[in-house]
Amino acid sequence: MSNSPEPFIKRNLATIITLVLITVLFLAFFWSSVVISIKSGEVGVLYRRFGQGTVTDMTYPEGITLIFPWNIMYIYDTRIQQHPHNMVALTKEGLKVELEISIRYYPELETVGILHQRVGPDYLNKIVIPEVESNIRVQVGQLTIDQMYSPDPALLQLMVNDTMDQLEKNYITIQGVVITRITLPQSIETVMENKIESKELADTYEYRIEVEKLEAKRKLIEAEGIKAFNETINKSLTTDILKWQGIQATVALSNSDNSKIVVIGNGSKEMPIILGGESDSSKHQAK
């Protein structure tokens, strides 16, 4: 008796082909539900349909994971993500300002399962954006339009820190909220620009006034110095000193080469009158 499987295969060929086709179709249909590929920077959260539901105490790392086709694997990106967003807020005076912000965030790895169970994959629109908007509106509502036109970096940082603290309670880490642009209503912006120009002009005039005051003060000090100098000189210039200086000048003039006429008899207390002329050497040169 032959043990060759050929007779069995021939008798059951149709059944074998049917089973192979069913297996191929099953794998093709359920492949994406059974073979899960978790990419770099991602983690998986498993939902067991016939078990405990969402698995919150563990996550599935990068790589290939096999699960039953009736279970579902949810993939979460745990890398830092950035989302630009536009919003409107009211200042302390009730004036509307438009803000362009950029939010950098990522889900906390240890609590991704709880985040999925309580919020779900759309946590950006359900938690991140509403929380950021709410906190920024509260902070802007405490600021005046002047503060929003020229915002203080410390106030903006306080706004960001408060927003980050609030979101950390919801299993999400906000790495930063950057206010990239603040747009005021055109009428308000025009008024603020005119106000700044007026202030700068007033500061310029005030600076000029201060300069003139300092210059006047400098001139006064200079005049007082000249006055004090003259008073000191006048006190030291006695009649005898002046007469002595006159004698010295007369002697110097009499010793010069110029021809001169000395007039005597100008008073006992006065100096002689000396009239000078050209020197003889000068006359010879002229000839």
PDB file of C-alpha atoms in Angstrom:
ATOM      1  CA  MET A   1       0.000   0.000   0.000  1.00  0.00           C
ATOM      2  CA  SER A   2       1.481   3.357  -1.029  1.00  0.00           C
ATOM      3  CA  ASN A   3       1.903   6.158   1.569  1.00  0.00           C
ATOM      4  CA  SER A   4       2.152   8.878  -1.111  1.00  0.00           C
ATOM      5  CA  PRO A   5      -0.049  11.924  -0.346  1.00  0.00           C
ATOM      6  CA  GLU A   6      -0.812  12.435  -3.987  1.00  0.00           C
ATOM      7  CA  PRO A   7      -4.097  10.437  -3.978  1.00  0.00           C
ATOM      8  CA  PHE A   8      -5.276  12.394  -0.893  1.00  0.00           C
ATOM      9  CA  ILE A   9      -4.382  15.707  -2.476  1.00  0.00           C
ATOM     10  CA  LYS A  10      -6.096  14.735  -5.700  1.00  0.00           C
ATOM     11  CA  ARG A  11      -9.240  13.697  -3.864  1.00  0.00           C
ATOM     12  CA  ASN A  12      -9.295  16.884  -1.686  1.00  0.00           C
ATOM     13  CA  LEU A  13      -7.707  19.377  -4.081  1.00  0.00           C
ATOM     14  CA  ALA A  14     -10.776  21.563  -4.219  1.00  0.00           C
ATOM     15  CA  THR A  15     -11.060  21.678  -0.435  1.00  0.00           C
ATOM     16  CA  ILE A  16      -7.351  22.528  -0.037  1.00  0.00           C
ATOM     17  CA  ILE A  17      -7.547  25.308  -2.594  1.00  0.00           C
ATOM     18  CA  THR A  18     -10.622  26.706  -0.841  1.00  0.00           C
ATOM     19  CA  LEU A  19      -8.887  26.685   2.557  1.00  0.00           C
ATOM     20  CA  VAL A  20      -5.789  28.387   1.130  1.00  0.00           C
ATOM     21  CA  LEU A  21      -7.906  31.063  -0.506  1.00  0.00           C
ATOM     22  CA  ILE A  22      -9.856  31.617   2.721  1.00  0.00           C
ATOM     23  CA  THR A  23      -6.592  31.909   4.688  1.00  0.00           C
ATOM     24  CA  VAL A  24      -5.116  34.372   2.194  1.00  0.00           C
ATOM     25  CA  LEU A  25      -8.287  36.430   2.145  1.00  0.00           C
ATOM     26  CA  PHE A  26      -8.421  36.366   5.975  1.00  0.00           C
ATOM     27  CA  LEU A  27      -4.823  37.551   6.275  1.00  0.00           C
ATOM     28  CA  ALA A  28      -5.327  40.178   3.588  1.00  0.00           C
ATOM     29  CA  PHE A  29      -8.485  41.493   5.244  1.00  0.00           C
ATOM     30  CA  PHE A  30      -7.248  41.441   8.843  1.00  0.00           C
ATOM     31  CA  TRP A  31      -3.545  42.123   8.206  1.00  0.00           C
ATOM     32  CA  SER A  32      -3.733  45.768   9.217  1.00  0.00           C
ATOM     33  CA  SER A  33      -5.729  44.810  12.322  1.00  0.00           C
ATOM     34  CA  VAL A  34      -3.408  42.004  13.383  1.00  0.00           C
ATOM     35  CA  VAL A  35       0.066  43.226  12.423  1.00  0.00           C
ATOM     36  CA  ILE A  36       0.607  46.660  13.930  1.00  0.00           C
ATOM     37  CA  SER A  37       3.635  48.743  12.946  1.00  0.00           C
ATOM     38  CA  ILE A  38       4.553  51.409  15.516  1.00  0.00           C
ATOM     39  CA  LYS A  39       6.926  53.963  14.018  1.00  0.00           C
ATOM     40  CA  SER A  40       9.746  55.952  15.601  1.00  0.00           C
ATOM     41  CA  GLY A  41       8.563  58.418  18.234  1.00  0.00           C
ATOM     42  CA  GLU A  42       5.199  56.671  18.632  1.00  0.00           C
ATOM     43  CA  VAL A  43       3.604  54.414  21.229  1.00  0.00           C
ATOM     44  CA  GLY A  44       0.556  52.182  21.038  1.00  0.00           C
ATOM     45  CA  VAL A  45      -2.421  52.051  23.382  1.00  0.00           C
ATOM     46  CA  LEU A  46      -4.355  48.760  23.202  1.00  0.00           C
ATOM     47  CA  TYR A  47      -8.129  48.462  23.470  1.00  0.00           C
ATOM     48  CA  ARG A  48      -9.266  44.917  24.295  1.00  0.00           C
ATOM     49  CA  ARG A  49     -12.810  44.443  23.097  1.00  0.00           C
ATOM     50  CA  PHE A  50     -13.439  41.292  25.158  1.00  0.00           C
ATOM     51  CA  GLY A  51     -11.271  42.183  28.111  1.00  0.00           C
ATOM     52  CA  GLN A  52     -10.553  45.157  30.341  1.00  0.00           C
ATOM     53  CA  GLY A  53     -11.061  47.725  27.605  1.00  0.00           C
ATOM     54  CA  THR A  54      -8.337  50.364  27.384  1.00  0.00           C
ATOM     55  CA  VAL A  55      -5.018  49.190  28.772  1.00  0.00           C
ATOM     56  CA  THR A  56      -3.867  52.167  30.861  1.00  0.00           C
ATOM     57  CA  ASP A  57      -0.960  50.634  32.779  1.00  0.00           C
ATOM     58  CA  MET A  58       1.278  49.993  29.755  1.00  0.00           C
ATOM     59  CA  THR A  59       1.994  51.164  26.239  1.00  0.00           C
ATOM     60  CA  TYR A  60       3.446  49.329  23.253  1.00  0.00           C
ATOM     61  CA  PRO A  61       6.857  50.536  22.017  1.00  0.00           C
ATOM     62  CA  GLU A  62       8.210  51.049  18.515  1.00  0.00           C
ATOM     63  CA  GLY A  63       8.320  48.053  16.210  1.00  0.00           C
ATOM     64  CA  ILE A  64       5.934  45.274  15.063  1.00  0.00           C
ATOM     65  CA  THR A  65       3.210  44.076  17.434  1.00  0.00           C
ATOM     66  CA  LEU A  66       0.678  41.280  16.814  1.00  0.00           C
ATOM     67  CA  ILE A  67      -2.804  41.576  18.288  1.00  0.00           C
ATOM     68  CA  PHE A  68      -6.109  39.801  17.875  1.00  0.00           C
ATOM     69  CA  PRO A  69      -8.212  41.206  15.041  1.00  0.00           C
ATOM     70  CA  TRP A  70     -11.072  42.109  17.401  1.00  0.00           C
ATOM     71  CA  ASN A  71      -8.792  44.364  19.447  1.00  0.00           C
ATOM     72  CA  ILE A  72      -7.782  47.895  18.404  1.00  0.00           C
ATOM     73  CA  MET A  73      -4.374  49.567  18.676  1.00  0.00           C
ATOM     74  CA  TYR A  74      -4.352  53.387  18.884  1.00  0.00           C
ATOM     75  CA  ILE A  75      -1.116  55.104  17.885  1.00  0.00           C
ATOM     76  CA  TYR A  76       0.053  58.288  19.649  1.00  0.00           C
ATOM     77  CA  ASP A  77       2.873  60.558  18.528  1.00  0.00           C
ATOM     78  CA  THR A  78       4.967  61.373  21.613  1.00  0.00           C
ATOM     79  CA  ARG A  79       7.395  63.712  19.891  1.00  0.00           C
ATOM     80  CA  ILE A  80       7.215  67.502  20.256  1.00  0.00           C
ATOM     81  CA  GLN A  81       4.520  68.865  17.990  1.00  0.00           C
ATOM     82  CA  GLN A  82       3.840  72.444  16.935  1.00  0.00           C
ATOM     83  CA  HIS A  83       0.470  73.922  16.126  1.00  0.00           C
ATOM     84  CA  PRO A  84      -0.149  77.509  14.899  1.00  0.00           C
ATOM     85  CA  HIS A  85      -3.402  79.048  16.040  1.00  0.00           C
ATOM     86  CA  ASN A  86      -5.278  82.351  15.694  1.00  0.00           C
ATOM     87  CA  MET A  87      -7.571  83.662  18.411  1.00  0.00           C
ATOM     88  CA  VAL A  88      -9.366  86.790  19.611  1.00  0.00           C
ATOM     89  CA  ALA A  89      -9.268  88.231  23.131  1.00  0.00           C
ATOM     90  CA  LEU A  90     -10.571  91.340  24.917  1.00  0.00           C
ATOM     91  CA  THR A  91      -8.389  93.767  26.847  1.00  0.00           C
ATOM     92  CA  LYS A  92      -9.216  95.346  30.197  1.00  0.00           C
ATOM     93  CA  GLU A  93     -11.091  98.137  28.398  1.00  0.00           C
ATOM     94  CA  GLY A  94     -13.092  95.610  26.383  1.00  0.00           C
ATOM     95  CA  LEU A  95     -11.201  96.235  23.146  1.00  0.00           C
ATOM     96  CA  LYS A  96     -10.716  93.343  20.751  1.00  0.00           C
ATOM     97  CA  VAL A  97      -7.221  92.156  19.834  1.00  0.00           C
ATOM     98  CA  GLU A  98      -6.202  89.338  17.508  1.00  0.00           C
ATOM     99  CA  LEU A  99      -3.403  87.016  18.559  1.00  0.00           C
ATOM    100  CA  GLU A 100      -1.318  84.648  16.485  1.00  0.00           C
ATOM    101  CA  ILE A 101       0.209  81.977  18.715  1.00  0.00           C
ATOM    102  CA  SER A 102       2.312  78.875  18.273  1.00  0.00           C
ATOM    103  CA  ILE A 103       1.844  75.946  20.669  1.00  0.00           C
ATOM    104  CA  ARG A 104       4.536  73.315  21.240  1.00  0.00           C
ATOM    105  CA  TYR A 105       3.246  70.253  23.067  1.00  0.00           C
ATOM    106  CA  TYR A 106       3.483  66.484  23.470  1.00  0.00           C
ATOM    107  CA  PRO A 107       1.580  63.834  25.480  1.00  0.00           C
ATOM    108  CA  GLU A 108       3.270  62.521  28.601  1.00  0.00           C
ATOM    109  CA  LEU A 109       4.546  59.024  27.869  1.00  0.00           C
ATOM    110  CA  GLU A 110       3.608  57.558  31.253  1.00  0.00           C
ATOM    111  CA  THR A 111      -0.038  58.651  31.045  1.00  0.00           C
ATOM    112  CA  VAL A 112      -0.858  58.154  27.366  1.00  0.00           C
ATOM    113  CA  GLY A 113      -3.232  55.306  28.257  1.00  0.00           C
ATOM    114  CA  ILE A 114      -5.209  57.474  30.682  1.00  0.00           C
ATOM    115  CA  LEU A 115      -5.205  60.333  28.154  1.00  0.00           C
ATOM    116  CA  HIS A 116      -6.691  58.002  25.545  1.00  0.00           C
ATOM    117  CA  GLN A 117      -9.307  56.658  27.936  1.00  0.00           C
ATOM    118  CA  ARG A 118     -10.448  60.056  29.213  1.00  0.00           C
ATOM    119  CA  VAL A 119      -9.906  62.327  26.213  1.00  0.00           C
ATOM    120  CA  GLY A 120      -9.011  60.400  23.080  1.00  0.00           C
ATOM    121  CA  PRO A 121      -6.731  60.999  20.092  1.00  0.00           C
ATOM    122  CA  ASP A 122      -8.232  64.433  19.353  1.00  0.00           C
ATOM    123  CA  TYR A 123      -6.807  65.900  22.566  1.00  0.00           C
ATOM    124  CA  LEU A 124      -5.356  68.872  20.635  1.00  0.00           C
ATOM    125  CA  ASN A 125      -8.798  70.296  19.831  1.00  0.00           C
ATOM    126  CA  LYS A 126     -10.450  69.032  23.012  1.00  0.00           C
ATOM    127  CA  ILE A 127      -7.888  70.152  25.598  1.00  0.00           C
ATOM    128  CA  VAL A 128      -4.787  71.918  24.295  1.00  0.00           C
ATOM    129  CA  ILE A 129      -6.356  74.680  22.201  1.00  0.00           C
ATOM    130  CA  PRO A 130      -9.318  75.409  24.541  1.00  0.00           C
ATOM    131  CA  GLU A 131      -7.048  75.537  27.619  1.00  0.00           C
ATOM    132  CA  VAL A 132      -4.498  77.766  25.911  1.00  0.00           C
ATOM    133  CA  GLU A 133      -7.207  80.109  24.618  1.00  0.00           C
ATOM    134  CA  SER A 134      -8.938  80.262  28.003  1.00  0.00           C
ATOM    135  CA  ASN A 135      -5.776  81.131  29.923  1.00  0.00           C
ATOM    136  CA  ILE A 136      -4.591  83.681  27.398  1.00  0.00           C
ATOM    137  CA  ARG A 137      -8.003  85.392  27.394  1.00  0.00           C
ATOM    138  CA  VAL A 138      -7.887  85.646  31.182  1.00  0.00           C
ATOM    139  CA  GLN A 139      -4.388  87.138  31.075  1.00  0.00           C
ATOM    140  CA  VAL A 140      -5.212  89.565  28.247  1.00  0.00           C
ATOM    141  CA  GLY A 141      -8.342  90.648  30.127  1.00  0.00           C
ATOM    142  CA  GLN A 142      -6.097  91.974  32.900  1.00  0.00           C
ATOM    143  CA  LEU A 143      -3.991  94.107  30.531  1.00  0.00           C
ATOM    144  CA  THR A 144      -4.706  97.523  29.068  1.00  0.00           C
ATOM    145  CA  ILE A 145      -4.525  98.336  25.395  1.00  0.00           C
ATOM    146  CA  ASP A 146      -1.257 100.210  26.025  1.00  0.00           C
ATOM    147  CA  GLN A 147       0.284  97.076  27.525  1.00  0.00           C
ATOM    148  CA  MET A 148      -0.877  95.000  24.563  1.00  0.00           C
ATOM    149  CA  TYR A 149       0.515  97.498  22.047  1.00  0.00           C
ATOM    150  CA  SER A 150       3.965  97.310  23.628  1.00  0.00           C
ATOM    151  CA  PRO A 151       3.802  94.060  25.597  1.00  0.00           C
ATOM    152  CA  ASP A 152       6.178  93.455  28.475  1.00  0.00           C
ATOM    153  CA  PRO A 153       8.092  90.167  27.941  1.00  0.00           C
ATOM    154  CA  ALA A 154       7.636  89.387  31.634  1.00  0.00           C
ATOM    155  CA  LEU A 155       3.835  89.602  31.278  1.00  0.00           C
ATOM    156  CA  LEU A 156       3.886  87.336  28.235  1.00  0.00           C
ATOM    157  CA  GLN A 157       6.065  84.825  30.064  1.00  0.00           C
ATOM    158  CA  LEU A 158       3.656  84.851  33.011  1.00  0.00           C
ATOM    159  CA  MET A 159       0.838  84.157  30.593  1.00  0.00           C
ATOM    160  CA  VAL A 160       2.723  81.208  29.098  1.00  0.00           C
ATOM    161  CA  ASN A 161       3.722  79.756  32.487  1.00  0.00           C
ATOM    162  CA  ASP A 162       0.150  79.808  33.745  1.00  0.00           C
ATOM    163  CA  THR A 163      -1.059  78.046  30.602  1.00  0.00           C
ATOM    164  CA  MET A 164       1.635  75.370  30.921  1.00  0.00           C
ATOM    165  CA  ASP A 165       0.750  74.714  34.573  1.00  0.00           C
ATOM    166  CA  GLN A 166      -2.908  74.218  33.704  1.00  0.00           C
ATOM    167  CA  LEU A 167      -2.273  71.739  30.894  1.00  0.00           C
ATOM    168  CA  GLU A 168       0.141  69.586  32.889  1.00  0.00           C
ATOM    169  CA  LYS A 169      -2.891  68.476  34.931  1.00  0.00           C
ATOM    170  CA  ASN A 170      -4.405  66.943  31.778  1.00  0.00           C
ATOM    171  CA  TYR A 171      -1.571  64.498  30.952  1.00  0.00           C
ATOM    172  CA  ILE A 172      -0.085  66.831  28.339  1.00  0.00           C
ATOM    173  CA  THR A 173       3.141  68.813  28.496  1.00  0.00           C
ATOM    174  CA  ILE A 174       3.177  72.258  26.914  1.00  0.00           C
ATOM    175  CA  GLN A 175       6.775  73.046  26.067  1.00  0.00           C
ATOM    176  CA  GLY A 176       6.001  76.584  25.017  1.00  0.00           C
ATOM    177  CA  VAL A 177       3.344  79.027  23.886  1.00  0.00           C
ATOM    178  CA  VAL A 178       4.794  81.763  21.679  1.00  0.00           C
ATOM    179  CA  ILE A 179       2.753  84.841  20.808  1.00  0.00           C
ATOM    180  CA  THR A 180       4.040  85.539  17.309  1.00  0.00           C
ATOM    181  CA  ARG A 181       1.834  88.522  16.521  1.00  0.00           C
ATOM    182  CA  ILE A 182      -0.611  90.908  18.200  1.00  0.00           C
ATOM    183  CA  THR A 183      -2.995  92.816  15.919  1.00  0.00           C
ATOM    184  CA  LEU A 184      -5.030  95.739  17.244  1.00  0.00           C
ATOM    185  CA  PRO A 185      -8.040  97.306  15.496  1.00  0.00           C
ATOM    186  CA  GLN A 186      -6.872  99.776  12.853  1.00  0.00           C
ATOM    187  CA  SER A 187      -8.458 102.768  14.594  1.00  0.00           C
ATOM    188  CA  ILE A 188      -6.829 101.869  17.920  1.00  0.00           C
ATOM    189  CA  GLU A 189      -3.476 101.240  16.268  1.00  0.00           C
ATOM    190  CA  THR A 190      -3.596 104.672  14.603  1.00  0.00           C
ATOM    191  CA  VAL A 191      -4.382 106.342  17.918  1.00  0.00           C
ATOM    192  CA  MET A 192      -1.543 104.477  19.635  1.00  0.00           C
ATOM    193  CA  GLU A 193       0.914 105.446  16.906  1.00  0.00           C
ATOM    194  CA  ASN A 194      -0.093 109.113  17.193  1.00  0.00           C
ATOM    195  CA  LYS A 195       0.206 108.898  20.961  1.00  0.00           C
ATOM    196  CA  ILE A 196       3.718 107.479  20.707  1.00  0.00           C
ATOM    197  CA  GLU A 197       4.738 110.139  18.181  1.00  0.00           C
ATOM    198  CA  SER A 198       3.391 112.875  20.467  1.00  0.00           C
ATOM    199  CA  LYS A 199       5.244 111.414  23.418  1.00  0.00           C
ATOM    200  CA  GLU A 200       8.482 111.225  21.450  1.00  0.00           C
ATOM    201  CA  LEU A 201       8.034 114.859  20.335  1.00  0.00           C
ATOM    202  CA  ALA A 202       7.361 115.936  23.923  1.00  0.00           C
ATOM    203  CA  ASP A 203      10.439 114.028  25.074  1.00  0.00           C
ATOM    204  CA  THR A 204      12.482 115.816  22.395  1.00  0.00           C
ATOM    205  CA  TYR A 205      11.268 119.238  23.549  1.00  0.00           C
ATOM    206  CA  GLU A 206      11.900 118.329  27.151  1.00  0.00           C
ATOM    207  CA  TYR A 207      15.402 117.240  26.237  1.00  0.00           C
ATOM    208  CA  ARG A 208      16.034 120.541  24.457  1.00  0.00           C
ATOM    209  CA  ILE A 209      14.748 122.481  27.466  1.00  0.00           C
ATOM    210  CA  GLU A 210      17.056 120.542  29.749  1.00  0.00           C
ATOM    211  CA  VAL A 211      19.986 121.243  27.414  1.00  0.00           C
ATOM    212  CA  GLU A 212      19.195 124.977  27.426  1.00  0.00           C
ATOM    213  CA  LYS A 213      18.905 124.973  31.221  1.00  0.00           C
ATOM    214  CA  LEU A 214      22.273 123.292  31.516  1.00  0.00           C
ATOM    215  CA  GLU A 215      23.801 125.761  29.044  1.00  0.00           C
ATOM    216  CA  ALA A 216      22.388 128.708  31.002  1.00  0.00           C
ATOM    217  CA  LYS A 217      23.729 127.226  34.195  1.00  0.00           C
ATOM    218  CA  ARG A 218      27.125 126.771  32.559  1.00  0.00           C
ATOM    219  CA  LYS A 219      27.202 130.391  31.396  1.00  0.00           C
ATOM    220  CA  LEU A 220      26.198 131.610  34.855  1.00  0.00           C
ATOM    221  CA  ILE A 221      28.990 129.612  36.439  1.00  0.00           C
ATOM    222  CA  GLU A 222      31.433 130.941  33.831  1.00  0.00           C
ATOM    223  CA  ALA A 223      30.323 134.556  34.466  1.00  0.00           C
ATOM    224  CA  GLU A 224      30.639 134.128  38.196  1.00  0.00           C
ATOM    225  CA  GLY A 225      34.132 132.751  37.696  1.00  0.00           C
ATOM    226  CA  ILE A 226      35.150 135.712  35.521  1.00  0.00           C
ATOM    227  CA  LYS A 227      33.665 138.122  38.049  1.00  0.00           C
ATOM    228  CA  ALA A 228      35.521 136.469  40.930  1.00  0.00           C
ATOM    229  CA  PHE A 229      38.745 136.573  38.900  1.00  0.00           C
ATOM    230  CA  ASN A 230      38.362 140.295  38.158  1.00  0.00           C
ATOM    231  CA  GLU A 231      37.555 141.081  41.761  1.00  0.00           C
ATOM    232  CA  THR A 232      40.680 139.223  42.866  1.00  0.00           C
ATOM    233  CA  ILE A 233      42.864 141.048  40.303  1.00  0.00           C
ATOM    234  CA  ASN A 234      41.377 144.457  41.198  1.00  0.00           C
ATOM    235  CA  LYS A 235      42.162 143.923  44.849  1.00  0.00           C
ATOM    236  CA  SER A 236      45.799 143.143  44.049  1.00  0.00           C
ATOM    237  CA  LEU A 237      46.341 146.088  41.637  1.00  0.00           C
ATOM    238  CA  THR A 238      47.422 148.913  43.977  1.00  0.00           C
ATOM    239  CA  THR A 239      48.676 152.380  42.803  1.00  0.00           C
ATOM    240  CA  ASP A 240      52.282 151.522  43.551  1.00  0.00           C
ATOM    241  CA  ILE A 241      52.112 148.305  41.517  1.00  0.00           C
ATOM    242  CA  LEU A 242      50.574 150.120  38.556  1.00  0.00           C
ATOM    243  CA  LYS A 243      53.264 152.842  38.757  1.00  0.00           C
ATOM    244  CA  TRP A 244      55.994 150.197  38.873  1.00  0.00           C
ATOM    245  CA  GLN A 245      54.528 148.442  35.814  1.00  0.00           C
ATOM    246  CA  GLY A 246      54.440 151.820  34.025  1.00  0.00           C
ATOM    247  CA  ILE A 247      58.096 152.474  34.848  1.00  0.00           C
ATOM    248  CA  GLN A 248      59.072 149.065  33.499  1.00  0.00           C
ATOM    249  CA  ALA A 249      57.152 149.703  30.277  1.00  0.00           C
ATOM    250  CA  THR A 250      58.777 153.198  29.962  1.00  0.00           C
ATOM    251  CA  VAL A 251      62.258 151.767  30.405  1.00  0.00           C
ATOM    252  CA  ALA A 252      61.572 149.067  27.826  1.00  0.00           C
ATOM    253  CA  LEU A 253      60.291 151.635  25.357  1.00  0.00           C
ATOM    254  CA  SER A 254      63.203 153.997  25.925  1.00  0.00           C
ATOM    255  CA  ASN A 255      65.650 151.168  25.188  1.00  0.00           C
ATOM    256  CA  SER A 256      64.067 150.388  21.844  1.00  0.00           C
ATOM    257  CA  ASP A 257      65.657 151.477  18.511  1.00  0.00           C
ATOM    258  CA  ASN A 258      62.713 153.657  17.559  1.00  0.00           C
ATOM    259  CA  SER A 259      63.066 157.421  17.719  1.00  0.00           C
ATOM    260  CA  LYS A 260      60.956 158.889  20.472  1.00  0.00           C
ATOM    261  CA  ILE A 261      59.930 162.090  22.185  1.00  0.00           C
ATOM    262  CA  VAL A 262      59.713 162.131  25.987  1.00  0.00           C
ATOM    263  CA  VAL A 263      57.419 164.746  27.491  1.00  0.00           C
ATOM    264  CA  ILE A 264      58.259 165.534  31.115  1.00  0.00           C
ATOM    265  CA  GLY A 265      55.978 167.356  33.491  1.00  0.00           C
ATOM    266  CA  ASN A 266      52.845 165.250  33.345  1.00  0.00           C
ATOM    267  CA  GLY A 267      52.340 165.597  37.061  1.00  0.00           C
ATOM    268  CA  SER A 268      54.298 164.222  39.938  1.00  0.00           C
ATOM    269  CA  LYS A 269      52.095 161.209  40.240  1.00  0.00           C
ATOM    270  CA  GLU A 270      51.737 160.451  36.526  1.00  0.00           C
ATOM    271  CA  MET A 271      54.076 158.711  34.128  1.00  0.00           C
ATOM    272  CA  PRO A 272      56.034 160.626  31.404  1.00  0.00           C
ATOM    273  CA  ILE A 273      54.451 160.708  27.960  1.00  0.00           C
ATOM    274  CA  ILE A 274      56.595 158.935  25.342  1.00  0.00           C
ATOM    275  CA  LEU A 275      55.803 159.364  21.670  1.00  0.00           C
ATOM    276  CA  GLY A 276      57.464 156.809  19.445  1.00  0.00           C
ATOM    277  CA  GLY A 277      58.497 156.972  15.819  1.00  0.00           C
ATOM    278  CA  GLU A 278      60.205 154.885  13.203  1.00  0.00           C
ATOM    279  CA  SER A 279      63.677 153.629  13.932  1.00  0.00           C
ATOM    280  CA  ASP A 280      66.667 154.918  12.000  1.00  0.00           C
ATOM    281  CA  SER A 281      67.282 151.505  10.509  1.00  0.00           C
ATOM    282  CA  SER A 282      63.753 151.465   9.152  1.00  0.00           C
ATOM    283  CA  LYS A 283      64.278 154.867   7.516  1.00  0.00           C
ATOM    284  CA  HIS A 284      67.462 153.703   5.832  1.00  0.00           C
ATOM    285  CA  GLN A 285      65.681 150.636   4.497  1.00  0.00           C
ATOM    286  CA  ALA A 286      62.881 152.820   3.154  1.00  0.00           C
ATOM    287  CA  LYS A 287      65.464 154.928   1.266  1.00  0.00           C
TER     288      LYS A 287
END
